[in-house]
GROMACS .gro file of N, CA and C in nm:
model
  471
    1MET      N    1  -7.075   8.066   1.424
    1MET     CA    2  -6.965   8.159   1.403
    1MET      C    3  -6.837   8.076   1.395
    2GLY      N    4  -6.751   8.107   1.298
    2GLY     CA    5  -6.628   8.032   1.280
    2GLY      C    6  -6.528   8.058   1.392
    3LEU      N    7  -6.431   7.971   1.402
    3LEU     CA    8  -6.331   7.982   1.507
    3LEU      C    9  -6.253   8.112   1.498
    4THR      N   10  -6.212   8.152   1.379
    4THR     CA   11  -6.136   8.275   1.362
    4THR      C   12  -6.217   8.395   1.406
    5LYS      N   13  -6.343   8.398   1.370
    5LYS     CA   14  -6.429   8.510   1.407
    5LYS      C   15  -6.451   8.514   1.557
    6GLU      N   16  -6.469   8.397   1.616
    6GLU     CA   17  -6.488   8.390   1.761
    6GLU      C   18  -6.362   8.437   1.833
    7LEU      N   19  -6.245   8.394   1.783
    7LEU     CA   20  -6.120   8.439   1.844
    7LEU      C   21  -6.104   8.589   1.832
    8SER      N   22  -6.142   8.646   1.719
    8SER     CA   23  -6.134   8.791   1.700
    8SER      C   24  -6.218   8.862   1.804
    9ARG      N   25  -6.339   8.811   1.825
    9ARG     CA   26  -6.430   8.874   1.921
    9ARG      C   27  -6.376   8.863   2.063
   10VAL      N   28  -6.326   8.745   2.101
   10VAL     CA   29  -6.274   8.723   2.235
   10VAL      C   30  -6.150   8.809   2.261
   11CYS      N   31  -6.059   8.813   2.164
   11CYS     CA   32  -5.938   8.894   2.179
   11CYS      C   33  -5.972   9.041   2.194
   12ALA      N   34  -6.069   9.086   2.119
   12ALA     CA   35  -6.111   9.226   2.128
   12ALA      C   36  -6.170   9.254   2.266
   13GLN      N   37  -6.249   9.162   2.317
   13GLN     CA   38  -6.308   9.181   2.449
   13GLN      C   39  -6.201   9.185   2.557
   14GLU      N   40  -6.099   9.102   2.545
   14GLU     CA   41  -5.992   9.102   2.643
   14GLU      C   42  -5.918   9.234   2.645
   15ARG      N   43  -5.910   9.300   2.530
   15ARG     CA   44  -5.845   9.431   2.523
   15ARG      C   45  -5.941   9.543   2.560
   16GLY      N   46  -6.064   9.509   2.593
   16GLY     CA   47  -6.161   9.610   2.632
   16GLY      C   48  -6.225   9.680   2.515
   17VAL      N   49  -6.226   9.619   2.398
   17VAL     CA   50  -6.285   9.679   2.279
   17VAL      C   51  -6.405   9.595   2.239
   18GLU      N   52  -6.518   9.659   2.225
   18GLU     CA   53  -6.638   9.588   2.181
   18GLU      C   54  -6.645   9.592   2.029
   19MET      N   55  -6.675   9.479   1.968
   19MET     CA   56  -6.688   9.472   1.823
   19MET      C   57  -6.832   9.438   1.789
   20THR      N   58  -6.881   9.498   1.684
   20THR     CA   59  -7.015   9.465   1.638
   20THR      C   60  -7.009   9.332   1.564
   21SER      N   61  -7.124   9.270   1.547
   21SER     CA   62  -7.127   9.142   1.476
   21SER      C   63  -7.083   9.158   1.331
   22THR      N   64  -7.107   9.276   1.273
   22THR     CA   65  -7.065   9.302   1.135
   22THR      C   66  -6.913   9.306   1.127
   23GLU      N   67  -6.849   9.369   1.225
   23GLU     CA   68  -6.703   9.375   1.227
   23GLU      C   69  -6.643   9.235   1.242
   24VAL      N   70  -6.705   9.154   1.328
   24VAL     CA   71  -6.658   9.017   1.347
   24VAL      C   72  -6.675   8.938   1.218
   25GLU      N   73  -6.790   8.953   1.153
   25GLU     CA   74  -6.817   8.882   1.028
   25GLU      C   75  -6.715   8.918   0.919
   26ASN      N   76  -6.676   9.044   0.914
   26ASN     CA   77  -6.584   9.091   0.811
   26ASN      C   78  -6.438   9.077   0.851
   27ASN      N   79  -6.412   9.006   0.965
   27ASN     CA   80  -6.276   8.987   1.016
   27ASN      C   81  -6.203   9.119   1.037
   28LYS      N   82  -6.274   9.220   1.080
   28LYS     CA   83  -6.209   9.347   1.111
   28LYS      C   84  -6.159   9.340   1.254
   29TYR      N   85  -6.037   9.377   1.271
   29TYR     CA   86  -5.977   9.374   1.403
   29TYR      C   87  -5.972   9.515   1.458
   30PRO      N   88  -5.994   9.531   1.587
   30PRO     CA   89  -5.987   9.666   1.643
   30PRO      C   90  -5.845   9.719   1.632
   31THR      N   91  -5.835   9.846   1.606
   31THR     CA   92  -5.703   9.906   1.590
   31THR      C   93  -5.647   9.940   1.727
   32VAL      N   94  -5.520   9.917   1.743
   32VAL     CA   95  -5.450   9.949   1.865
   32VAL      C   96  -5.344  10.052   1.828
   33GLU      N   97  -5.342  10.160   1.904
   33GLU     CA   98  -5.243  10.264   1.874
   33GLU      C   99  -5.104  10.210   1.900
   34LYS      N  100  -5.017  10.228   1.804
   34LYS     CA  101  -4.879  10.184   1.819
   34LYS      C  102  -4.797  10.299   1.875
   35LYS      N  103  -4.706  10.264   1.964
   35LYS     CA  104  -4.617  10.365   2.019
   35LYS      C  105  -4.511  10.399   1.915
   36PRO      N  106  -4.473  10.524   1.907
   36PRO     CA  107  -4.367  10.559   1.812
   36PRO      C  108  -4.237  10.489   1.851
   37LYS      N  109  -4.162  10.446   1.750
   37LYS     CA  110  -4.037  10.376   1.777
   37LYS      C  111  -3.936  10.471   1.839
   38LYS      N  112  -3.871  10.422   1.944
   38LYS     CA  113  -3.771  10.501   2.014
   38LYS      C  114  -3.639  10.490   1.938
   39ARG      N  115  -3.572  10.601   1.922
   39ARG     CA  116  -3.440  10.601   1.859
   39ARG      C  117  -3.338  10.546   1.956
   40LEU      N  118  -3.256  10.455   1.908
   40LEU     CA  119  -3.156  10.393   1.993
   40LEU      C  120  -3.034  10.483   2.008
   41THR      N  121  -2.978  10.486   2.129
   41THR     CA  122  -2.856  10.560   2.151
   41THR      C  123  -2.738  10.476   2.102
   42LYS      N  124  -2.622  10.536   2.099
   42LYS     CA  125  -2.502  10.466   2.054
   42LYS      C  126  -2.473  10.346   2.145
   43VAL      N  127  -2.488  10.365   2.275
   43VAL     CA  128  -2.463  10.257   2.371
   43VAL      C  129  -2.562  10.143   2.350
   44GLU      N  130  -2.690  10.177   2.327
   44GLU     CA  131  -2.791  10.073   2.304
   44GLU      C  132  -2.763   9.996   2.176
   45LYS      N  133  -2.717  10.066   2.073
   45LYS     CA  134  -2.681   9.998   1.948
   45LYS      C  135  -2.565   9.903   1.970
   46GLU      N  136  -2.465   9.946   2.047
   46GLU     CA  137  -2.351   9.860   2.077
   46GLU      C  138  -2.395   9.738   2.156
   47GLN      N  139  -2.485   9.757   2.253
   47GLN     CA  140  -2.535   9.645   2.333
   47GLN      C  141  -2.612   9.545   2.245
   48LEU      N  142  -2.691   9.596   2.152
   48LEU     CA  143  -2.763   9.507   2.061
   48LEU      C  144  -2.668   9.429   1.972
   49GLU      N  145  -2.561   9.495   1.927
   49GLU     CA  146  -2.462   9.428   1.843
   49GLU      C  147  -2.390   9.318   1.922
   50ILE      N  148  -2.354   9.348   2.046
   50ILE     CA  149  -2.288   9.248   2.131
   50ILE      C  150  -2.383   9.131   2.156
   51ARG      N  151  -2.511   9.160   2.179
   51ARG     CA  152  -2.609   9.055   2.202
   51ARG      C  153  -2.617   8.964   2.078
   52ARG      N  154  -2.621   9.026   1.962
   52ARG     CA  155  -2.628   8.949   1.837
   52ARG      C  156  -2.506   8.860   1.822
   53LEU      N  157  -2.387   8.915   1.855
   53LEU     CA  158  -2.264   8.838   1.843
   53LEU      C  159  -2.259   8.722   1.943
   54VAL      N  160  -2.311   8.745   2.065
   54VAL     CA  161  -2.316   8.639   2.165
   54VAL      C  162  -2.405   8.526   2.115
   55GLU      N  163  -2.523   8.562   2.067
   55GLU     CA  164  -2.616   8.461   2.018
   55GLU      C  165  -2.558   8.385   1.899
   56GLU      N  166  -2.495   8.458   1.809
   56GLU     CA  167  -2.433   8.396   1.691
   56GLU      C  168  -2.322   8.299   1.732
   57SER      N  169  -2.240   8.340   1.829
   57SER     CA  170  -2.131   8.255   1.876
   57SER      C  171  -2.185   8.125   1.937
   58LEU      N  172  -2.290   8.137   2.017
   58LEU     CA  173  -2.347   8.017   2.079
   58LEU      C  174  -2.413   7.927   1.975
   59LYS      N  175  -2.478   7.987   1.875
   59LYS     CA  176  -2.539   7.905   1.769
   59LYS      C  177  -2.433   7.827   1.692
   60LYS      N  178  -2.319   7.892   1.664
   60LYS     CA  179  -2.210   7.824   1.594
   60LYS      C  180  -2.158   7.707   1.676
   61GLN      N  181  -2.143   7.729   1.808
   61GLN     CA  182  -2.096   7.621   1.895
   61GLN      C  183  -2.196   7.505   1.896
   62LEU      N  184  -2.325   7.537   1.897
   62LEU     CA  185  -2.426   7.431   1.894
   62LEU      C  186  -2.418   7.351   1.764
   63MET      N  187  -2.399   7.422   1.654
   63MET     CA  188  -2.388   7.355   1.524
   63MET      C  189  -2.265   7.265   1.521
   64CYS      N  190  -2.153   7.314   1.574
   64CYS     CA  191  -2.028   7.236   1.574
   64CYS      C  192  -2.039   7.111   1.659
   65THR      N  193  -2.118   7.116   1.765
   65THR     CA  194  -2.134   6.999   1.850
   65THR      C  195  -2.249   6.910   1.807
   66GLY      N  196  -2.319   6.950   1.699
   66GLY     CA  197  -2.426   6.869   1.645
   66GLY      C  198  -2.557   6.880   1.721
   67GLN      N  199  -2.571   6.982   1.802
   67GLN     CA  200  -2.694   7.001   1.879
   67GLN      C  201  -2.786   7.095   1.801
   68THR      N  202  -2.870   7.037   1.718
   68THR     CA  203  -2.954   7.119   1.631
   68THR      C  204  -3.103   7.102   1.661
   69GLY      N  205  -3.136   7.032   1.768
   69GLY     CA  206  -3.277   7.005   1.799
   69GLY      C  207  -3.346   7.123   1.866
   70LYS      N  208  -3.475   7.105   1.887
   70LYS     CA  209  -3.557   7.208   1.951
   70LYS      C  210  -3.514   7.233   2.095
   71TYR      N  211  -3.469   7.127   2.164
   71TYR     CA  212  -3.425   7.143   2.302
   71TYR      C  213  -3.311   7.242   2.311
   72ALA      N  214  -3.210   7.224   2.227
   72ALA     CA  215  -3.094   7.313   2.229
   72ALA      C  216  -3.135   7.454   2.189
   73GLU      N  217  -3.224   7.466   2.092
   73GLU     CA  218  -3.272   7.598   2.050
   73GLU      C  219  -3.347   7.668   2.163
   74ASN      N  220  -3.429   7.592   2.235
   74ASN     CA  221  -3.504   7.646   2.347
   74ASN      C  222  -3.410   7.690   2.459
   75MET      N  223  -3.308   7.610   2.486
   75MET     CA  224  -3.210   7.645   2.590
   75MET      C  225  -3.134   7.771   2.550
   76LEU      N  226  -3.102   7.784   2.423
   76LEU     CA  227  -3.033   7.904   2.375
   76LEU      C  228  -3.122   8.027   2.393
   77ASN      N  229  -3.252   8.012   2.364
   77ASN     CA  230  -3.346   8.122   2.385
   77ASN      C  231  -3.354   8.160   2.532
   78ASP      N  232  -3.353   8.059   2.619
   78ASP     CA  233  -3.353   8.086   2.763
   78ASP      C  234  -3.227   8.162   2.803
   79TYR      N  235  -3.113   8.119   2.749
   79TYR     CA  236  -2.986   8.186   2.780
   79TYR      C  237  -2.992   8.332   2.738
   80MET      N  238  -3.045   8.359   2.618
   80MET     CA  239  -3.053   8.497   2.570
   80MET      C  240  -3.151   8.580   2.653
   81PHE      N  241  -3.258   8.516   2.702
   81PHE     CA  242  -3.350   8.586   2.792
   81PHE      C  243  -3.276   8.628   2.918
   82PHE      N  244  -3.199   8.534   2.975
   82PHE     CA  245  -3.122   8.565   3.095
   82PHE      C  246  -3.016   8.670   3.066
   83TYR      N  247  -2.959   8.668   2.946
   83TYR     CA  248  -2.860   8.768   2.907
   83TYR      C  249  -2.921   8.908   2.911
   84ASP      N  250  -3.041   8.921   2.854
   84ASP     CA  251  -3.112   9.050   2.855
   84ASP      C  252  -3.147   9.092   2.998
   85LEU      N  253  -3.193   8.996   3.076
   85LEU     CA  254  -3.229   9.023   3.216
   85LEU      C  255  -3.107   9.067   3.295
   86LYS      N  256  -2.993   9.003   3.270
   86LYS     CA  257  -2.869   9.039   3.338
   86LYS      C  258  -2.833   9.184   3.309
   87ASN      N  259  -2.846   9.225   3.184
   87ASN     CA  260  -2.814   9.363   3.147
   87ASN      C  261  -2.907   9.463   3.216
   88LYS      N  262  -3.036   9.428   3.227
   88LYS     CA  263  -3.131   9.516   3.296
   88LYS      C  264  -3.100   9.527   3.444
   89LEU      N  265  -3.062   9.415   3.505
   89LEU     CA  266  -3.026   9.417   3.646
   89LEU      C  267  -2.900   9.502   3.669
   90GLN      N  268  -2.803   9.487   3.581
   90GLN     CA  269  -2.681   9.568   3.592
   90GLN      C  270  -2.713   9.716   3.576
   91GLU      N  271  -2.802   9.748   3.485
   91GLU     CA  272  -2.842   9.887   3.464
   91GLU      C  273  -2.909   9.943   3.591
   92ASP      N  274  -2.995   9.861   3.654
   92ASP     CA  275  -3.061   9.903   3.777
   92ASP      C  276  -2.960   9.928   3.888
   93ILE      N  277  -2.861   9.840   3.899
   93ILE     CA  278  -2.758   9.857   4.002
   93ILE      C  279  -2.677   9.982   3.975
   94ASN      N  280  -2.643  10.006   3.848
   94ASN     CA  281  -2.567  10.127   3.813
   94ASN      C  282  -2.648  10.253   3.842
   95THR      N  283  -2.779  10.248   3.820
   95THR     CA  284  -2.865  10.364   3.841
   95THR      C  285  -2.893  10.389   3.989
   96ASN      N  286  -2.932  10.283   4.061
   96ASN     CA  287  -2.978  10.299   4.199
   96ASN      C  288  -2.875  10.264   4.305
   97GLY      N  289  -2.767  10.197   4.266
   97GLY     CA  290  -2.666  10.157   4.363
   97GLY      C  291  -2.699  10.025   4.429
   98VAL      N  292  -2.611   9.984   4.521
   98VAL     CA  293  -2.629   9.855   4.587
   98VAL      C  294  -2.729   9.865   4.701
   99ARG      N  295  -2.752   9.986   4.750
   99ARG     CA  296  -2.852  10.007   4.854
   99ARG      C  297  -2.952  10.109   4.803
  100VAL      N  298  -3.079  10.085   4.831
  100VAL     CA  299  -3.184  10.177   4.789
  100VAL      C  300  -3.259  10.226   4.911
  101SER      N  301  -3.304  10.349   4.907
  101SER     CA  302  -3.382  10.402   5.018
  101SER      C  303  -3.528  10.411   4.976
  102TYR      N  304  -3.614  10.388   5.072
  102TYR     CA  305  -3.758  10.394   5.048
  102TYR      C  306  -3.826  10.442   5.175
  103THR      N  307  -3.950  10.481   5.165
  103THR     CA  308  -4.027  10.525   5.281
  103THR      C  309  -4.114  10.409   5.326
  104ASN      N  310  -4.099  10.371   5.454
  104ASN     CA  311  -4.177  10.258   5.504
  104ASN      C  312  -4.318  10.304   5.542
  105GLY      N  313  -4.398  10.215   5.593
  105GLY     CA  314  -4.536  10.243   5.628
  105GLY      C  315  -4.552  10.349   5.734
  106ASN      N  316  -4.452  10.368   5.820
  106ASN     CA  317  -4.458  10.469   5.926
  106ASN      C  318  -4.409  10.605   5.880
  107GLY      N  319  -4.368  10.615   5.754
  107GLY     CA  320  -4.325  10.743   5.701
  107GLY      C  321  -4.176  10.771   5.718
  108PHE      N  322  -4.101  10.673   5.766
  108PHE     CA  323  -3.957  10.691   5.785
  108PHE      C  324  -3.880  10.645   5.662
  109LYS      N  325  -3.774  10.717   5.631
  109LYS     CA  326  -3.686  10.675   5.521
  109LYS      C  327  -3.595  10.565   5.572
  110VAL      N  328  -3.590  10.456   5.498
  110VAL     CA  329  -3.509  10.341   5.536
  110VAL      C  330  -3.428  10.296   5.416
  111GLU      N  331  -3.310  10.242   5.441
  111GLU     CA  332  -3.229  10.184   5.334
  111GLU      C  333  -3.235  10.033   5.342
  112LYS      N  334  -3.232   9.971   5.226
  112LYS     CA  335  -3.225   9.825   5.221
  112LYS      C  336  -3.140   9.786   5.101
  113ASP      N  337  -3.101   9.659   5.097
  113ASP     CA  338  -3.022   9.609   4.985
  113ASP      C  339  -3.104   9.614   4.858
  114ASN      N  340  -3.039   9.649   4.747
  114ASN     CA  341  -3.104   9.646   4.617
  114ASN      C  342  -3.122   9.500   4.578
  115ALA      N  343  -3.245   9.458   4.556
  115ALA     CA  344  -3.276   9.319   4.522
  115ALA      C  345  -3.209   9.277   4.391
  116SER      N  346  -3.175   9.374   4.307
  116SER     CA  347  -3.111   9.342   4.178
  116SER      C  348  -2.975   9.276   4.197
  117VAL      N  349  -2.908   9.306   4.309
  117VAL     CA  350  -2.776   9.248   4.333
  117VAL      C  351  -2.788   9.097   4.350
  118SER      N  352  -2.878   9.054   4.439
  118SER     CA  353  -2.892   8.909   4.461
  118SER      C  354  -2.953   8.841   4.338
  119ASN      N  355  -3.044   8.911   4.270
  119ASN     CA  356  -3.102   8.853   4.149
  119ASN      C  357  -2.999   8.837   4.038
  120LEU      N  358  -2.905   8.931   4.030
  120LEU     CA  359  -2.798   8.923   3.930
  120LEU      C  360  -2.714   8.797   3.952
  121LEU      N  361  -2.684   8.768   4.076
  121LEU     CA  362  -2.607   8.646   4.106
  121LEU      C  363  -2.683   8.521   4.065
  122LYS      N  364  -2.812   8.519   4.090
  122LYS     CA  365  -2.895   8.403   4.053
  122LYS      C  366  -2.902   8.387   3.900
  123VAL      N  367  -2.917   8.499   3.831
  123VAL     CA  368  -2.925   8.495   3.685
  123VAL      C  369  -2.793   8.446   3.626
  124ASN      N  370  -2.680   8.497   3.678
  124ASN     CA  371  -2.549   8.452   3.629
  124ASN      C  372  -2.530   8.303   3.652
  125THR      N  373  -2.571   8.255   3.768
  125THR     CA  374  -2.561   8.112   3.798
  125THR      C  375  -2.643   8.030   3.698
  126GLN      N  376  -2.763   8.076   3.669
  126GLN     CA  377  -2.848   8.003   3.574
  126GLN      C  378  -2.789   8.005   3.434
  127MET      N  379  -2.730   8.117   3.395
  127MET     CA  380  -2.668   8.125   3.263
  127MET      C  381  -2.553   8.025   3.252
  128LEU      N  382  -2.473   8.017   3.357
  128LEU     CA  383  -2.361   7.922   3.356
  128LEU      C  384  -2.411   7.777   3.351
  129LYS      N  385  -2.522   7.748   3.419
  129LYS     CA  386  -2.580   7.614   3.416
  129LYS      C  387  -2.626   7.578   3.274
  130ILE      N  388  -2.686   7.674   3.207
  130ILE     CA  389  -2.733   7.648   3.070
  130ILE      C  390  -2.615   7.617   2.980
  131LEU      N  391  -2.507   7.696   2.991
  131LEU     CA  392  -2.388   7.670   2.910
  131LEU      C  393  -2.332   7.532   2.942
  132SER      N  394  -2.329   7.497   3.070
  132SER     CA  395  -2.277   7.367   3.111
  132SER      C  396  -2.364   7.254   3.058
  133ASP      N  397  -2.497   7.269   3.066
  133ASP     CA  398  -2.589   7.165   3.018
  133ASP      C  399  -2.573   7.140   2.869
  134LEU      N  400  -2.541   7.246   2.795
  134LEU     CA  401  -2.525   7.233   2.650
  134LEU      C  402  -2.381   7.204   2.609
  135ASN      N  403  -2.292   7.191   2.708
  135ASN     CA  404  -2.150   7.168   2.683
  135ASN      C  405  -2.089   7.277   2.595
  136LEU      N  406  -2.122   7.401   2.625
  136LEU     CA  407  -2.073   7.515   2.548
  136LEU      C  408  -1.975   7.595   2.632
  137LYS      N  409  -1.888   7.670   2.562
  137LYS     CA  410  -1.797   7.762   2.628
  137LYS      C  411  -1.863   7.899   2.632
  138GLU      N  412  -1.803   7.988   2.708
  138GLU     CA  413  -1.857   8.125   2.709
  138GLU      C  414  -1.845   8.184   2.570
  139PRO      N  415  -1.943   8.264   2.528
  139PRO     CA  416  -1.939   8.322   2.394
  139PRO      C  417  -1.825   8.421   2.381
  140SER      N  418  -1.757   8.418   2.266
  140SER     CA  419  -1.648   8.513   2.242
  140SER      C  420  -1.640   8.544   2.094
  141ILE      N  421  -1.576   8.656   2.064
  141ILE     CA  422  -1.553   8.697   1.925
  141ILE      C  423  -1.409   8.742   1.915
  142LEU      N  424  -1.359   8.756   1.794
  142LEU     CA  425  -1.224   8.807   1.777
  142LEU      C  426  -1.217   8.950   1.822
  143SER      N  427  -1.106   8.986   1.882
  143SER     CA  428  -1.088   9.119   1.939
  143SER      C  429  -1.097   9.226   1.832
  144SER      N  430  -1.162   9.334   1.866
  144SER     CA  431  -1.169   9.449   1.776
  144SER      C  432  -1.043   9.534   1.789
  145HIS      N  433  -0.954   9.496   1.880
  145HIS     CA  434  -0.831   9.571   1.903
  145HIS      C  435  -0.720   9.531   1.807
  146GLY      N  436  -0.749   9.433   1.722
  146GLY     CA  437  -0.653   9.394   1.620
  146GLY      C  438  -0.559   9.282   1.660
  147GLY      N  439  -0.565   9.233   1.784
  147GLY     CA  440  -0.473   9.131   1.829
  147GLY      C  441  -0.512   8.991   1.789
  148GLY      N  442  -0.638   8.971   1.753
  148GLY     CA  443  -0.682   8.838   1.716
  148GLY      C  444  -0.717   8.751   1.835
  149GLU      N  445  -0.703   8.803   1.957
  149GLU     CA  446  -0.739   8.729   2.077
  149GLU      C  447  -0.888   8.745   2.102
  150PRO      N  448  -0.955   8.640   2.150
  150PRO     CA  449  -1.098   8.654   2.177
  150PRO      C  450  -1.123   8.747   2.295
  151ASP      N  451  -1.227   8.825   2.284
  151ASP     CA  452  -1.271   8.910   2.393
  151ASP      C  453  -1.387   8.842   2.464
  152ASP      N  454  -1.393   8.856   2.595
  152ASP     CA  455  -1.506   8.803   2.668
  152ASP      C  456  -1.620   8.901   2.654
  153LEU      N  457  -1.729   8.859   2.591
  153LEU     CA  458  -1.840   8.949   2.566
  153LEU      C  459  -1.922   8.975   2.691
  154LEU      N  460  -1.904   8.893   2.792
  154LEU     CA  461  -1.984   8.909   2.912
  154LEU      C  462  -1.920   9.004   3.012
  155SER      N  463  -1.798   9.047   2.988
  155SER     CA  464  -1.734   9.139   3.082
  155SER      C  465  -1.766   9.282   3.045
  156ARG      N  466  -1.753   9.369   3.141
  156ARG     CA  467  -1.780   9.511   3.120
  156ARG      C  468  -1.648   9.585   3.108
  157ASP      N  469  -1.643   9.685   3.018
  157ASP     CA  470  -1.523   9.766   3.003
  157ASP      C  471  -1.516   9.872   3.110
   0.00000   0.00000   0.00000
């Protein structure tokens, strides 16, 4: 059995789908139901646009400093991962607050610190380290307010 066919069979088994030898021979892949695409809200569209602008700004800075290798590209991808994670942590803090209540093993309601707060600080620190390692400034774009001054994309309105 060829490598591609063997990989098809193994991947199908990992997903819990059994394939017949005929399906493997014909390179038929098991179908996986796709979730319907979620419509983005106005806020989500704005966040995606800001993310795109941040990434574009950092790429331009990398190009200007002559850092075009895989290392710099990988670090930029890490930065963008942390950027997305930072937004999720902020969303969790906005939703649940700085303290969260839960029921402990004895059935009592207890409050504790939201772990997202301390994780947000760690993520921000790591993002700053990545910028420092690449000798980059914080990402910015020209103000949409018409003044021509750069806006800090990482701040919240």
